[in-house]
Amino acid sequence: MADILVISEQRRGVLNATVAEAIGAAKELASAKGGKVIVAVLGAEPERIIPSLSLAGVDEIVSVALPSSEFQSDEYEAAVAALIADRTPKAVLLPHSIDSLGYAPALAAKGGFGFATDVFGARYDGDDLLAVRQAYQEKVHVELEFPGKQTVVLTLRSSAFKAPEETGSPSVTSFEAPKADARTKHVTFHEPAAGDGEDLTAAEYILSIGRGVADEDNVAEFEDLAGALGFTLGCSRPIADNGWLPKFRQVGQSGKTVSACKVYVAMGISGSVQHLAGMKHVPHIIAINKDPEASIFSEAHYGIVGDMFEISKELKAQLG
Amino acid sequence: MKILVPVKQVEILDEDFDVQDDGRSIDPDCIEFELNEWDDYSWETALQLMEKHEGTVEAVPMTVGDESADDGLRKCLAKGGERAIRVWDDSVAGSDPIAIARLIAAAAKKEDAQLVLAGTQSTDQAHGQTGIAVAALLGWPHVAVVSALDYSAADGKLTVRRELEGGVEEEIEVALPAVLTIQLGINEPRYASLRGIKQAKTKTVDLLSPADLGVSTDQLGETGSAARVRRMYIPERSKAELITGTPPEQVKRLIEIVNELKGA
Ligand SMILES: Cc1cc2nc3c(=O)[nH]c(=O)nc-3n(C[C@H](O)[C@H](O)[C@H](O)COP(=O)(O)OP(=O)(O)OC[C@H]3O[C@@H](n4cnc5c(N)ncnc54)[C@H](O)[C@@H]3O)c2cc1C
């Protein structure tokens, strides 16, 4: 079959934005082979999500009611496995997310499906489905094939595919998920600690430091530099994990999205996809890194290949 | 309780790495190895459980890899634990994370482990597949991207936190046996002492073959994998406008750019 199945995902009633992008990817793949785009909406109240996924190019929306109000890996895995058995799609597309990290590998391992994660390109070569992902800190791209696999499960990187802009009028059907034994129990959510008066999401000018800073004792140097430039200090994850700066200064997927930022200076940051998730939208990005191959340079507008300490000293000297 | 901790030596590329003529792999001369960053945290998690529940918890690191992968195991043993397991024969070459998960799952069964603590992902390939695939093959419950963990020996229950987008955490309860994938920052991995490094050299690394674990060769290598590398390439990418010159010249230009962008 040439049908493409998209699996939706939501948290606390909010749809994951990558689902619409997956629909865009599904449209391309399905039209290449004359297949249908089927979107499965999973959750306690699928009907609340369905209207926002009724997008152009979607042939059918399948409503799949699940018992748990929040994501539960066993329920998701059982429902998607049953959907695949029922619809035999060529590809199953889901967001590459914390939730899919929690069930997609189980689904693929048990079902014997083709499988790739964090995919940012997908196409056919003849009848072969191909997926592109990264390796070695984004320095290399890898094209994968799935010989002999009837169905391929792909988790898609956010912002890599374009969501359809127009709405559509797909048919809506429902599917009864098999009863799953939910072996993990949701207790509660914990919100991240607030920053003392400092809000990175509101800052317009941010200077972030990464692992290049090398030692806790060096952090003060860049605190001073940020002050001298009139920038707010941010950081990548290892700096927060080490406790060198508080967590509220961490930019990225599991930290802050710097929504108001106009100029972002990244020093000693390699440019991982998770860091980029919090800052790649910034209109002016300046990267300083000693590795000319660091992937941050392909997202930045200006770059200096050099030592962050040397640049910092010189900056302070010239700023007076 | 026995904890199995699968670890991996990741590949670090040097500055002038290149893709080999086969177009599917990196020239091995440009590769160095080190223990995966995430695995430092999963091994520390196991060590802390072992110390907290002294005498009742045992932690064993394991790896799937050739002889050179022993370095990673010794690095773990230098911090604690008595023995390690390495699984290898030539049929394993070319295995993807799903195929490797078959060996880890089989080892967990053979060891009669009740808890598997894997890293969330690896720094080189970043598949994020292995641990949760192991859980599926064992038929055990699982939680991915765990940023906090508490174990109650009395009822064999784990209370964990799953780290979500934006730094929100979800508290979850799960009973043993279980598989968790551990996130960076869950603890502060200790450094090995010189004495520990010395002792590690004398600790046992059990070498097992897939056959010892009852995993057949058609379940491994490219035939046992969920994906196959067709092509590897260095991407053509848009590049930042590089500011060149001596550091004073670079900084002068940098200040001009910043002032311009700030509208000063
Ligand atoms: C689920 C999940 C969520 C995550 N969330 C986040 C997140 O929110 N934010 C985040 O940042 N990461 C996050 N990560 C981690 C992410 O994958 C990377 O590990 C991390 O971003 C790397 O940080 P870094 O760039 O500072 O370090 P590295 O990747 O180690 O890069 C350090 C860089 O510094 C350069 N350098 C070294 N010395 C110097 C010097 N003297 N001068 C100039 N340059 C120098 C090096 O060339 C290198 O490019 C997450 C990972 C996962 C799996």
XYZ file of C-alpha atoms in Angstrom, chain A residues 39-146:
108
model
C -4.386 11.130 10.273
C -5.030 9.299 13.538
C -5.980 11.520 16.447
C -5.263 9.745 19.710
C -6.324 10.887 23.147
C -9.031 11.068 25.756
C -10.959 13.636 23.716
C -9.909 13.360 20.065
C -12.863 15.478 18.944
C -11.211 18.557 20.476
C -8.127 18.157 18.281
C -9.768 17.014 15.024
C -10.813 20.472 13.738
C -7.237 21.825 13.834
C -5.976 18.836 11.799
C -8.606 19.058 9.083
C -6.001 20.354 6.664
C -5.737 20.342 2.882
C -4.524 16.991 1.583
C -5.862 14.927 4.488
C -8.166 12.193 3.132
C -9.337 10.732 6.392
C -9.135 11.495 10.073
C -9.416 8.515 12.377
C -10.583 9.293 15.873
C -9.015 6.940 18.438
C -10.288 7.375 21.990
C -7.817 6.356 24.699
C -8.529 5.916 28.421
C -5.715 8.105 29.835
C -6.057 11.865 29.727
C -2.302 12.267 29.169
C 0.169 10.348 27.011
C 0.662 6.781 28.232
C 3.217 4.772 26.269
C 1.465 1.369 26.377
C -1.829 2.829 25.177
C -0.172 4.706 22.315
C 1.899 1.721 21.265
C -1.077 -0.673 21.244
C -3.320 1.750 19.374
C -0.753 2.550 16.680
C 0.201 -1.126 16.242
C -3.477 -1.991 15.736
C -3.924 0.878 13.269
C -0.937 -0.300 11.257
C -2.317 -3.858 11.145
C -5.689 -2.520 10.026
C -4.494 -0.020 7.399
C -1.094 -1.423 6.276
C 0.350 2.017 5.471
C 3.676 2.393 3.669
C 4.881 4.914 6.247
C 3.823 6.048 9.705
C 4.891 9.598 10.542
C 5.068 10.958 14.072
C 6.738 13.952 15.678
C 10.249 13.366 17.016
C 9.419 14.305 20.582
C 9.769 13.227 24.185
C 6.603 11.153 23.812
C 7.697 9.390 20.629
C 11.093 8.655 22.234
C 8.960 6.843 24.806
C 7.045 4.488 22.533
C 8.144 4.544 18.860
C 11.182 2.258 19.400
C 8.945 -0.274 21.186
C 6.437 -0.142 18.345
C 9.147 -0.645 15.719
C 11.022 -3.384 17.588
C 7.892 -5.444 18.216
C 6.324 -4.923 14.813
C 9.522 -5.507 12.860
C 8.937 -2.247 10.975
C 11.514 -0.125 9.224
C 12.442 2.672 11.605
C 14.296 5.977 11.728
C 14.192 8.851 14.209
C 14.758 12.609 13.977
C 14.193 12.506 10.229
C 14.319 15.785 8.267
C 13.977 14.476 4.711
C 11.821 11.728 3.181
C 11.289 10.757 -0.442
C 10.900 7.830 -2.792
C 13.580 6.558 -5.117
C 11.591 4.286 -7.407
C 9.660 2.160 -4.960
C 12.176 2.581 -2.159
C 11.288 4.945 0.651
C 14.333 6.896 1.859
C 14.817 8.965 4.996
C 17.521 11.499 5.819
C 18.834 12.217 9.309
C 22.030 13.540 10.869
C 25.010 12.016 12.627
C 28.133 13.267 14.384
C 26.656 16.480 15.751
C 25.064 17.451 12.445
C 28.374 17.224 10.587
C 27.213 14.332 8.415
C 23.883 13.537 6.808
C 22.806 9.916 6.485
C 20.353 8.574 3.941
C 18.603 5.425 5.146
C 16.726 2.747 3.253
C 14.489 0.015 4.587
